[in-house]
Amino acid sequence: MVSKNTEHPEEIEIPEEISGLRMTRQRQEVYRILQQERNHPTANDVFMRVKDRLPNISLATVYNCLEALVQHGIIRQVNFERESSRYCPNLSEHGHFHDQTTGVIHDIDFKPGIRLADLLNLPPGAVIEDVEITLRGKLANI
Amino acid sequence: MVSKNTEHPEEIEIPEEISGLRMTRQRQEVYRILQQERNHPTANDVFMRVKDRLPNISLATVYNCLEALVQHGIIRQVNFERESSRYCPNLSEHGHFHDQTTGVIHDIDFKPGIRLADLLNLPPGAVIEDVEITLRGKLANI
DNA sequence: ATTATAATTGGAATAATTCTTGATTGCGAC
DNA sequence: GTCGCAATCAAGAATTATTCCAATTATAAT
């Protein structure tokens, strides 16, 4: 089998298939960018970056790839207000802190042993499928 | 039932001004609808409802009113994924549970004594201005 | 190799929201 | 009251992120 990228040994190797999703060249490159850019890029950010390697890729394809990756649980889609969706390869349960001065988005982990659903008055019979926590604020410069 | 308004006894009385915002007729009616419809209506939902009383109101005005009310901390704007924004007059710190089968949105309160920021590993110096918690899932029919 | 299926492309379409402009209103000073 | 000013409103155009669609290309199956 011919290695796809012997000529780029430092790069992340991405398998042919991840959790049942066929990893086409476009999906590979989109996914690679998310692995590298950990700053929660938008579809358009990804599009601009990916064009270095796939000059003919279309924005629609980037959207398709991102959706496929999200659907298969390989990446997460994150929304802030009604801004463009952002994407992130961190699958662990975590929240996001949106720094209003810099615009930077930080991943926020729970302190160990915390189960959010235990702290809320949920309606009886509620089965939680997904949780989203977003904090907005500033970083005091210390 | 305590009548607050001699003309329309069942209706909510809305003051001339709330937290520095002049309550024009349009803003009053928009606000009244939010008080009555506790199901997190969208701007368009509000628009359709408010036309009963103000047939000439425009959608742009509804957006303006909602924004003014949000800006003055009189109502809250709530976003789910990238759907239309929804609006809610419940100002207490609370989250939202989005029932995926019915589409209904339930307000979720914290159990008493819970302070979310205590449970998270925030970046040093983070000053939280706003928190948003969204849960998605189903209600087991019991 | 042929056929079938899935993915990609580019452009058009959509939908929520914002912007623009001109008209209207409310309100204080006179 | 009315004059002037600022705020608000209305209507429609513009914007923007995203989705849809039809045609092409790539991959897989037979």
mmCIF file of C-alpha atoms (C1' of nucleotides) in Angstrom:
data_model
loop_
_atom_site.group_PDB
_atom_site.id
_atom_site.type_symbol
_atom_site.label_atom_id
_atom_site.label_comp_id
_atom_site.label_asym_id
_atom_site.label_seq_id
_atom_site.Cartn_x
_atom_site.Cartn_y
_atom_site.Cartn_z
ATOM 1 C CA MET A 1 0.000 0.000 0.000
ATOM 2 C CA VAL A 2 1.373 3.321 -1.033
ATOM 3 C CA SER A 3 1.679 5.800 1.793
ATOM 4 C CA LYS A 4 -0.246 8.944 1.088
ATOM 5 C CA ASN A 5 2.285 11.241 2.617
ATOM 6 C CA THR A 6 5.758 9.830 3.050
ATOM 7 C CA GLU A 7 6.893 13.223 1.918
ATOM 8 C CA HIS A 8 5.336 14.958 4.970
ATOM 9 C CA PRO A 9 6.538 12.835 7.849
ATOM 10 C CA GLU A 10 5.766 15.395 10.543
ATOM 11 C CA GLU A 11 2.109 15.515 9.787
ATOM 12 C CA ILE A 12 -0.725 13.810 11.522
ATOM 13 C CA GLU A 13 -1.583 10.521 9.924
ATOM 14 C CA ILE A 14 -5.281 10.207 9.331
ATOM 15 C CA PRO A 15 -6.822 6.805 8.747
ATOM 16 C CA GLU A 16 -8.927 5.800 5.766
ATOM 17 C CA GLU A 17 -11.990 5.600 7.891
ATOM 18 C CA ILE A 18 -13.040 6.931 11.275
ATOM 19 C CA SER A 19 -16.061 5.568 13.117
ATOM 20 C CA GLY A 20 -17.648 4.419 9.918
ATOM 21 C CA LEU A 21 -16.994 7.575 7.952
ATOM 22 C CA ARG A 22 -15.003 7.200 4.794
ATOM 23 C CA MET A 23 -12.190 9.688 5.063
ATOM 24 C CA THR A 24 -11.901 11.222 1.659
ATOM 25 C CA ARG A 25 -9.017 13.511 0.893
ATOM 26 C CA GLN A 26 -11.167 16.558 1.634
ATOM 27 C CA ARG A 27 -12.384 15.201 4.945
ATOM 28 C CA GLN A 28 -8.854 14.296 5.907
ATOM 29 C CA GLU A 29 -7.564 17.766 5.243
ATOM 30 C CA VAL A 30 -10.463 19.435 6.984
ATOM 31 C CA TYR A 31 -9.961 17.208 9.969
ATOM 32 C CA ARG A 32 -6.211 17.788 9.980
ATOM 33 C CA ILE A 33 -6.750 21.529 10.169
ATOM 34 C CA LEU A 34 -9.023 21.142 13.150
ATOM 35 C CA GLN A 35 -6.382 19.040 14.861
ATOM 36 C CA GLN A 36 -3.781 21.699 14.241
ATOM 37 C CA GLU A 37 -5.763 24.894 14.763
ATOM 38 C CA ARG A 38 -7.162 24.567 18.218
ATOM 39 C CA ASN A 39 -8.757 28.007 18.171
ATOM 40 C CA HIS A 40 -12.249 26.943 17.135
ATOM 41 C CA PRO A 41 -12.224 28.010 13.509
ATOM 42 C CA THR A 42 -15.356 28.744 11.516
ATOM 43 C CA ALA A 43 -16.198 26.942 8.287
ATOM 44 C CA ASN A 44 -14.752 29.861 6.411
ATOM 45 C CA ASP A 45 -11.541 29.829 8.453
ATOM 46 C CA VAL A 46 -11.148 26.170 7.604
ATOM 47 C CA PHE A 47 -11.928 26.866 3.985
ATOM 48 C CA MET A 48 -9.169 29.460 3.691
ATOM 49 C CA ARG A 49 -6.641 27.250 5.418
ATOM 50 C CA VAL A 50 -7.472 24.120 3.493
ATOM 51 C CA LYS A 51 -7.054 25.794 0.149
ATOM 52 C CA ASP A 52 -3.279 25.672 0.609
ATOM 53 C CA ARG A 53 -3.437 21.935 0.125
ATOM 54 C CA LEU A 54 -6.600 21.522 -1.909
ATOM 55 C CA PRO A 55 -6.834 24.630 -4.055
ATOM 56 C CA ASN A 56 -9.995 23.471 -5.769
ATOM 57 C CA ILE A 57 -12.020 22.645 -2.702
ATOM 58 C CA SER A 58 -15.280 24.517 -2.442
ATOM 59 C CA LEU A 59 -16.824 26.114 0.593
ATOM 60 C CA ALA A 60 -19.827 23.830 0.187
ATOM 61 C CA THR A 61 -17.517 20.859 0.513
ATOM 62 C CA VAL A 62 -15.998 22.261 3.662
ATOM 63 C CA TYR A 63 -19.493 22.548 5.064
ATOM 64 C CA ASN A 64 -20.251 18.998 3.931
ATOM 65 C CA CYS A 65 -17.082 17.645 5.471
ATOM 66 C CA LEU A 66 -17.640 19.431 8.741
ATOM 67 C CA GLU A 67 -21.188 18.163 8.903
ATOM 68 C CA ALA A 68 -20.110 14.606 8.172
ATOM 69 C CA LEU A 69 -17.435 14.780 10.858
ATOM 70 C CA VAL A 70 -19.903 16.197 13.363
ATOM 71 C CA GLN A 71 -22.523 13.597 12.474
ATOM 72 C CA HIS A 72 -20.053 10.816 13.113
ATOM 73 C CA GLY A 73 -18.952 12.246 16.431
ATOM 74 C CA ILE A 74 -15.441 12.973 15.241
ATOM 75 C CA ILE A 75 -15.572 16.698 15.928
ATOM 76 C CA ARG A 76 -17.947 19.019 17.735
ATOM 77 C CA GLN A 77 -19.855 21.998 16.461
ATOM 78 C CA VAL A 78 -19.980 24.960 18.810
ATOM 79 C CA ASN A 79 -22.239 27.966 18.545
ATOM 80 C CA PHE A 80 -21.909 31.325 20.218
ATOM 81 C CA GLU A 81 -24.912 33.566 20.068
ATOM 82 C CA ARG A 82 -25.809 33.557 16.438
ATOM 83 C CA GLU A 83 -22.302 33.898 15.135
ATOM 84 C CA SER A 84 -20.918 31.496 12.571
ATOM 85 C CA SER A 85 -20.617 27.976 13.864
ATOM 86 C CA ARG A 86 -17.203 26.968 15.074
ATOM 87 C CA TYR A 87 -15.676 23.523 15.144
ATOM 88 C CA CYS A 88 -13.496 21.765 17.621
ATOM 89 C CA PRO A 89 -11.860 18.336 17.782
ATOM 90 C CA ASN A 90 -11.963 18.175 21.594
ATOM 91 C CA LEU A 91 -14.551 15.500 22.264
ATOM 92 C CA SER A 92 -14.332 15.424 26.041
ATOM 93 C CA GLU A 93 -17.290 16.976 27.816
ATOM 94 C CA HIS A 94 -16.300 20.575 28.233
ATOM 95 C CA GLY A 95 -17.619 24.096 28.072
ATOM 96 C CA HIS A 96 -16.387 27.259 26.462
ATOM 97 C CA PHE A 97 -15.300 30.579 27.815
ATOM 98 C CA HIS A 98 -15.566 33.403 25.343
ATOM 99 C CA ASP A 99 -13.167 36.229 26.154
ATOM 100 C CA GLN A 100 -15.039 39.330 25.118
ATOM 101 C CA THR A 101 -11.951 41.506 24.816
ATOM 102 C CA THR A 102 -9.809 39.272 22.642
ATOM 103 C CA GLY A 103 -12.510 37.098 21.108
ATOM 104 C CA VAL A 104 -10.506 34.016 22.047
ATOM 105 C CA ILE A 105 -12.426 30.927 23.018
ATOM 106 C CA HIS A 106 -11.042 28.731 25.778
ATOM 107 C CA ASP A 107 -12.084 25.182 26.453
ATOM 108 C CA ILE A 108 -13.316 24.786 30.020
ATOM 109 C CA ASP A 109 -13.242 21.490 31.840
ATOM 110 C CA PHE A 110 -15.327 20.485 34.786
ATOM 111 C CA LYS A 111 -13.613 19.955 38.071
ATOM 112 C CA PRO A 112 -13.241 16.222 38.623
ATOM 113 C CA GLY A 113 -16.317 14.344 39.709
ATOM 114 C CA ILE A 114 -18.819 16.969 38.636
ATOM 115 C CA ARG A 115 -21.922 15.807 36.831
ATOM 116 C CA LEU A 116 -23.851 18.799 35.631
ATOM 117 C CA ALA A 117 -27.196 17.038 35.424
ATOM 118 C CA ASP A 118 -27.017 16.415 39.193
ATOM 119 C CA LEU A 119 -27.031 20.120 39.885
ATOM 120 C CA LEU A 120 -30.095 21.052 37.909
ATOM 121 C CA ASN A 121 -33.785 20.703 38.519
ATOM 122 C CA LEU A 122 -34.595 18.788 35.392
ATOM 123 C CA PRO A 123 -38.161 18.018 34.355
ATOM 124 C CA PRO A 124 -39.146 14.492 35.414
ATOM 125 C CA GLY A 125 -38.131 11.869 32.882
ATOM 126 C CA ALA A 126 -35.639 14.075 31.095
ATOM 127 C CA VAL A 127 -32.966 12.135 29.253
ATOM 128 C CA ILE A 128 -30.068 14.399 28.413
ATOM 129 C CA GLU A 129 -28.433 13.852 25.080
ATOM 130 C CA ASP A 130 -26.180 16.838 24.941
ATOM 131 C CA VAL A 131 -25.033 19.693 27.149
ATOM 132 C CA GLU A 132 -23.695 23.030 26.147
ATOM 133 C CA ILE A 133 -22.115 25.493 28.528
ATOM 134 C CA THR A 134 -20.992 28.875 27.396
ATOM 135 C CA LEU A 135 -19.460 31.555 29.559
ATOM 136 C CA ARG A 136 -18.786 35.073 28.440
ATOM 137 C CA GLY A 137 -16.551 37.483 30.226
ATOM 138 C CA LYS A 138 -13.149 39.024 30.508
ATOM 139 C CA LEU A 139 -9.721 38.017 31.687
ATOM 140 C CA ALA A 140 -8.411 40.369 34.332
ATOM 141 C CA ASN A 141 -4.858 41.088 33.193
ATOM 142 C CA ILE A 142 -2.678 39.973 36.056
ATOM 143 C CA MET B 1 -57.520 37.466 40.055
ATOM 144 C CA VAL B 2 -56.393 40.906 40.873
ATOM 145 C CA SER B 3 -57.389 43.404 38.257
ATOM 146 C CA LYS B 4 -54.597 45.784 37.486
ATOM 147 C CA ASN B 5 -56.230 47.519 34.599
ATOM 148 C CA THR B 6 -59.798 48.729 34.629
ATOM 149 C CA GLU B 7 -60.138 48.632 30.870
ATOM 150 C CA HIS B 8 -58.652 45.210 30.343
ATOM 151 C CA PRO B 9 -58.721 43.556 33.710
ATOM 152 C CA GLU B 10 -56.836 40.463 32.659
ATOM 153 C CA GLU B 11 -53.946 42.340 31.151
ATOM 154 C CA ILE B 12 -50.564 43.128 32.527
ATOM 155 C CA GLU B 13 -49.972 46.752 33.335
ATOM 156 C CA ILE B 14 -46.681 48.004 31.921
ATOM 157 C CA PRO B 15 -45.034 51.179 33.178
ATOM 158 C CA GLU B 16 -43.981 54.154 31.074
ATOM 159 C CA GLU B 17 -40.356 53.394 31.605
ATOM 160 C CA ILE B 18 -38.335 50.373 32.707
ATOM 161 C CA SER B 19 -34.704 50.620 33.785
ATOM 162 C CA GLY B 20 -34.179 53.776 31.788
ATOM 163 C CA LEU B 21 -35.892 52.580 28.636
ATOM 164 C CA ARG B 22 -38.826 54.618 27.454
ATOM 165 C CA MET B 23 -41.655 52.166 26.985
ATOM 166 C CA THR B 24 -43.259 53.158 23.738
ATOM 167 C CA ARG B 25 -46.492 51.544 22.704
ATOM 168 C CA GLN B 26 -44.613 49.055 20.531
ATOM 169 C CA ARG B 27 -42.191 48.104 23.267
ATOM 170 C CA GLN B 28 -45.040 47.701 25.720
ATOM 171 C CA GLU B 29 -46.902 45.341 23.462
ATOM 172 C CA VAL B 30 -43.823 43.338 22.609
ATOM 173 C CA TYR B 31 -42.991 43.047 26.268
ATOM 174 C CA ARG B 32 -46.546 42.126 27.172
ATOM 175 C CA ILE B 33 -46.473 39.245 24.722
ATOM 176 C CA LEU B 34 -43.290 37.912 26.249
ATOM 177 C CA GLN B 35 -44.903 38.068 29.664
ATOM 178 C CA GLN B 36 -47.894 36.140 28.424
ATOM 179 C CA GLU B 37 -46.280 33.634 26.072
ATOM 180 C CA ARG B 38 -43.782 31.831 28.199
ATOM 181 C CA ASN B 39 -42.779 29.474 25.424
ATOM 182 C CA HIS B 40 -39.728 31.381 24.217
ATOM 183 C CA PRO B 41 -41.116 32.894 21.041
ATOM 184 C CA THR B 42 -38.954 33.996 18.141
ATOM 185 C CA ALA B 43 -39.019 37.538 16.775
ATOM 186 C CA ASN B 44 -41.384 36.350 14.110
ATOM 187 C CA ASP B 45 -43.685 34.660 16.622
ATOM 188 C CA VAL B 46 -43.854 37.930 18.507
ATOM 189 C CA PHE B 47 -44.449 39.822 15.295
ATOM 190 C CA MET B 48 -47.453 37.704 14.365
ATOM 191 C CA ARG B 49 -48.935 37.930 17.819
ATOM 192 C CA VAL B 50 -48.399 41.653 18.221
ATOM 193 C CA LYS B 51 -50.141 42.463 14.976
ATOM 194 C CA ASP B 52 -53.490 41.778 16.660
ATOM 195 C CA ARG B 53 -53.013 44.938 18.669
ATOM 196 C CA LEU B 54 -50.710 46.974 16.456
ATOM 197 C CA PRO B 55 -51.632 46.026 12.914
ATOM 198 C CA ASN B 56 -49.102 48.418 11.397
ATOM 199 C CA ILE B 57 -46.078 47.312 13.333
ATOM 200 C CA SER B 58 -43.185 46.103 11.209
ATOM 201 C CA LEU B 59 -40.934 43.144 11.780
ATOM 202 C CA ALA B 60 -37.970 45.508 11.927
ATOM 203 C CA THR B 61 -39.634 47.299 14.814
ATOM 204 C CA VAL B 62 -40.176 44.039 16.630
ATOM 205 C CA TYR B 63 -36.466 43.350 16.248
ATOM 206 C CA ASN B 64 -35.679 46.857 17.463
ATOM 207 C CA CYS B 65 -37.942 46.508 20.466
ATOM 208 C CA LEU B 66 -36.547 43.129 21.404
ATOM 209 C CA GLU B 67 -33.017 44.435 21.123
ATOM 210 C CA ALA B 68 -33.807 47.478 23.244
ATOM 211 C CA LEU B 69 -35.409 45.276 25.898
ATOM 212 C CA VAL B 70 -32.452 42.899 25.888
ATOM 213 C CA GLN B 71 -29.971 45.772 26.059
ATOM 214 C CA HIS B 72 -31.701 47.156 29.103
ATOM 215 C CA GLY B 73 -31.768 43.824 30.846
ATOM 216 C CA ILE B 74 -35.548 43.577 30.739
ATOM 217 C CA ILE B 75 -35.676 40.336 28.808
ATOM 218 C CA ARG B 76 -33.161 37.701 27.773
ATOM 219 C CA GLN B 77 -32.200 36.510 24.337
ATOM 220 C CA VAL B 78 -31.686 32.776 24.031
ATOM 221 C CA ASN B 79 -30.063 30.941 21.189
ATOM 222 C CA PHE B 80 -30.253 27.290 20.310
ATOM 223 C CA GLU B 81 -27.791 26.069 17.765
ATOM 224 C CA ARG B 82 -28.150 28.519 14.965
ATOM 225 C CA GLU B 83 -31.906 28.668 15.006
ATOM 226 C CA SER B 84 -33.778 31.931 15.243
ATOM 227 C CA SER B 85 -33.157 33.750 18.483
ATOM 228 C CA ARG B 86 -35.798 33.307 21.121
ATOM 229 C CA TYR B 87 -36.764 35.672 23.871
ATOM 230 C CA CYS B 88 -37.710 35.149 27.450
ATOM 231 C CA PRO B 89 -38.718 37.425 30.319
ATOM 232 C CA ASN B 90 -37.328 35.119 32.997
ATOM 233 C CA LEU B 91 -34.337 37.024 34.293
ATOM 234 C CA SER B 92 -33.279 34.622 37.021
ATOM 235 C CA GLU B 93 -30.141 32.659 36.257
ATOM 236 C CA HIS B 94 -31.417 29.551 34.573
ATOM 237 C CA GLY B 95 -30.702 27.155 31.775
ATOM 238 C CA HIS B 96 -32.814 25.644 29.053
ATOM 239 C CA PHE B 97 -33.811 22.141 28.210
ATOM 240 C CA HIS B 98 -34.742 21.619 24.611
ATOM 241 C CA ASP B 99 -37.057 18.672 24.149
ATOM 242 C CA GLN B 100 -36.083 17.232 20.804
ATOM 243 C CA THR B 101 -39.331 15.392 20.237
ATOM 244 C CA THR B 102 -41.772 18.210 20.878
ATOM 245 C CA GLY B 103 -39.484 21.185 20.319
ATOM 246 C CA VAL B 104 -40.652 22.629 23.615
ATOM 247 C CA ILE B 105 -38.129 24.591 25.646
ATOM 248 C CA HIS B 106 -38.206 24.298 29.412
ATOM 249 C CA ASP B 107 -36.545 26.680 31.816
ATOM 250 C CA ILE B 108 -34.170 24.838 34.112
ATOM 251 C CA ASP B 109 -33.192 26.131 37.532
ATOM 252 C CA PHE B 110 -30.141 25.217 39.504
ATOM 253 C CA LYS B 111 -30.616 23.277 42.663
ATOM 254 C CA PRO B 112 -30.313 25.664 45.581
ATOM 255 C CA GLY B 113 -26.829 26.737 46.558
ATOM 256 C CA ILE B 114 -25.156 25.811 43.304
ATOM 257 C CA ARG B 115 -22.658 28.266 41.878
ATOM 258 C CA LEU B 116 -21.646 27.100 38.452
ATOM 259 C CA ALA B 117 -18.328 28.922 38.369
ATOM 260 C CA ASP B 118 -17.199 26.852 41.376
ATOM 261 C CA LEU B 119 -17.478 23.666 39.401
ATOM 262 C CA LEU B 120 -15.384 24.650 36.428
ATOM 263 C CA ASN B 121 -11.669 25.006 35.840
ATOM 264 C CA LEU B 122 -11.743 28.574 34.647
ATOM 265 C CA PRO B 123 -8.670 30.284 33.238
ATOM 266 C CA PRO B 124 -6.950 32.387 35.919
ATOM 267 C CA GLY B 125 -8.435 35.857 36.220
ATOM 268 C CA ALA B 126 -11.633 35.011 34.373
ATOM 269 C CA VAL B 127 -14.494 37.327 35.250
ATOM 270 C CA ILE B 128 -17.773 35.803 34.174
ATOM 271 C CA GLU B 129 -20.341 38.173 32.766
ATOM 272 C CA ASP B 130 -22.867 35.737 31.456
ATOM 273 C CA VAL B 131 -23.564 32.015 31.526
ATOM 274 C CA GLU B 132 -25.568 29.974 29.123
ATOM 275 C CA ILE B 133 -26.564 26.389 29.716
ATOM 276 C CA THR B 134 -28.406 24.413 27.135
ATOM 277 C CA LEU B 135 -29.460 20.808 27.410
ATOM 278 C CA ARG B 136 -30.903 18.785 24.613
ATOM 279 C CA GLY B 137 -32.714 15.525 24.993
ATOM 280 C CA LYS B 138 -36.002 13.758 25.339
ATOM 281 C CA LEU B 139 -38.691 13.327 27.911
ATOM 282 C CA ALA B 140 -39.347 9.655 28.649
ATOM 283 C CA ASN B 141 -43.124 9.377 28.525
ATOM 284 C CA ILE B 142 -44.081 8.110 31.925
ATOM 285 C "C1'" DA C 1 -14.897 -2.850 -17.439
ATOM 286 C "C1'" DT C 2 -19.439 -1.585 -16.164
ATOM 287 C "C1'" DT C 3 -22.493 -0.107 -13.070
ATOM 288 C "C1'" DA C 4 -23.906 1.835 -8.844
ATOM 289 C "C1'" DT C 5 -23.199 4.772 -5.034
ATOM 290 C "C1'" DA C 6 -21.265 8.525 -2.728
ATOM 291 C "C1'" DA C 7 -18.740 12.874 -2.753
ATOM 292 C "C1'" DT C 8 -17.517 17.182 -4.686
ATOM 293 C "C1'" DT C 9 -18.210 21.541 -7.069
ATOM 294 C "C1'" DG C 10 -20.010 26.058 -8.195
ATOM 295 C "C1'" DG C 11 -23.631 28.670 -8.224
ATOM 296 C "C1'" DA C 12 -28.249 29.757 -6.990
ATOM 297 C "C1'" DA C 13 -31.506 29.927 -3.229
ATOM 298 C "C1'" DT C 14 -32.881 30.670 1.529
ATOM 299 C "C1'" DA C 15 -33.676 32.723 5.919
ATOM 300 C "C1'" DA C 16 -32.676 35.496 9.861
ATOM 301 C "C1'" DT C 17 -31.183 39.655 10.845
ATOM 302 C "C1'" DT C 18 -29.373 44.291 10.080
ATOM 303 C "C1'" DC C 19 -29.117 48.482 7.630
ATOM 304 C "C1'" DT C 20 -30.823 52.599 5.290
ATOM 305 C "C1'" DT C 21 -33.741 56.205 4.499
ATOM 306 C "C1'" DG C 22 -37.522 58.960 5.050
ATOM 307 C "C1'" DA C 23 -41.576 59.794 7.706
ATOM 308 C "C1'" DT C 24 -43.649 60.230 12.330
ATOM 309 C "C1'" DT C 25 -43.838 60.937 16.954
ATOM 310 C "C1'" DG C 26 -42.980 62.735 21.545
ATOM 311 C "C1'" DC C 27 -41.324 66.268 24.302
ATOM 312 C "C1'" DG C 28 -38.973 70.287 26.231
ATOM 313 C "C1'" DA C 29 -38.171 75.260 25.487
ATOM 314 C "C1'" DC C 30 -40.053 79.182 24.137
ATOM 315 C "C1'" DG D 1 -49.772 76.142 21.232
ATOM 316 C "C1'" DT D 2 -45.794 75.601 18.191
ATOM 317 C "C1'" DC D 3 -41.032 75.198 16.990
ATOM 318 C "C1'" DG D 4 -37.104 72.317 16.873
ATOM 319 C "C1'" DC D 5 -34.644 68.199 18.073
ATOM 320 C "C1'" DA D 6 -33.950 63.603 19.071
ATOM 321 C "C1'" DA D 7 -35.866 59.182 19.258
ATOM 322 C "C1'" DT D 8 -38.616 55.922 17.129
ATOM 323 C "C1'" DC D 9 -40.836 53.621 13.503
ATOM 324 C "C1'" DA D 10 -41.867 51.523 8.834
ATOM 325 C "C1'" DA D 11 -40.738 49.502 4.520
ATOM 326 C "C1'" DG D 12 -37.861 47.530 1.877
ATOM 327 C "C1'" DA D 13 -33.043 46.659 0.436
ATOM 328 C "C1'" DA D 14 -28.788 44.542 1.813
ATOM 329 C "C1'" DT D 15 -26.040 41.265 4.234
ATOM 330 C "C1'" DT D 16 -24.354 36.907 5.775
ATOM 331 C "C1'" DA D 17 -24.091 32.151 7.008
ATOM 332 C "C1'" DT D 18 -25.720 28.217 5.428
ATOM 333 C "C1'" DT D 19 -28.211 24.954 2.503
ATOM 334 C "C1'" DC D 20 -29.825 23.271 -1.767
ATOM 335 C "C1'" DC D 21 -29.393 21.706 -6.475
ATOM 336 C "C1'" DA D 22 -27.763 19.881 -10.789
ATOM 337 C "C1'" DA D 23 -23.825 18.376 -13.036
ATOM 338 C "C1'" DT D 24 -19.431 16.160 -12.655
ATOM 339 C "C1'" DT D 25 -16.039 13.195 -10.602
ATOM 340 C "C1'" DA D 26 -14.332 9.640 -7.601
ATOM 341 C "C1'" DT D 27 -14.756 5.365 -5.326
ATOM 342 C "C1'" DA D 28 -16.620 0.813 -4.568
ATOM 343 C "C1'" DA D 29 -19.078 -3.371 -6.057
ATOM 344 C "C1'" DT D 30 -20.175 -6.706 -9.359
#
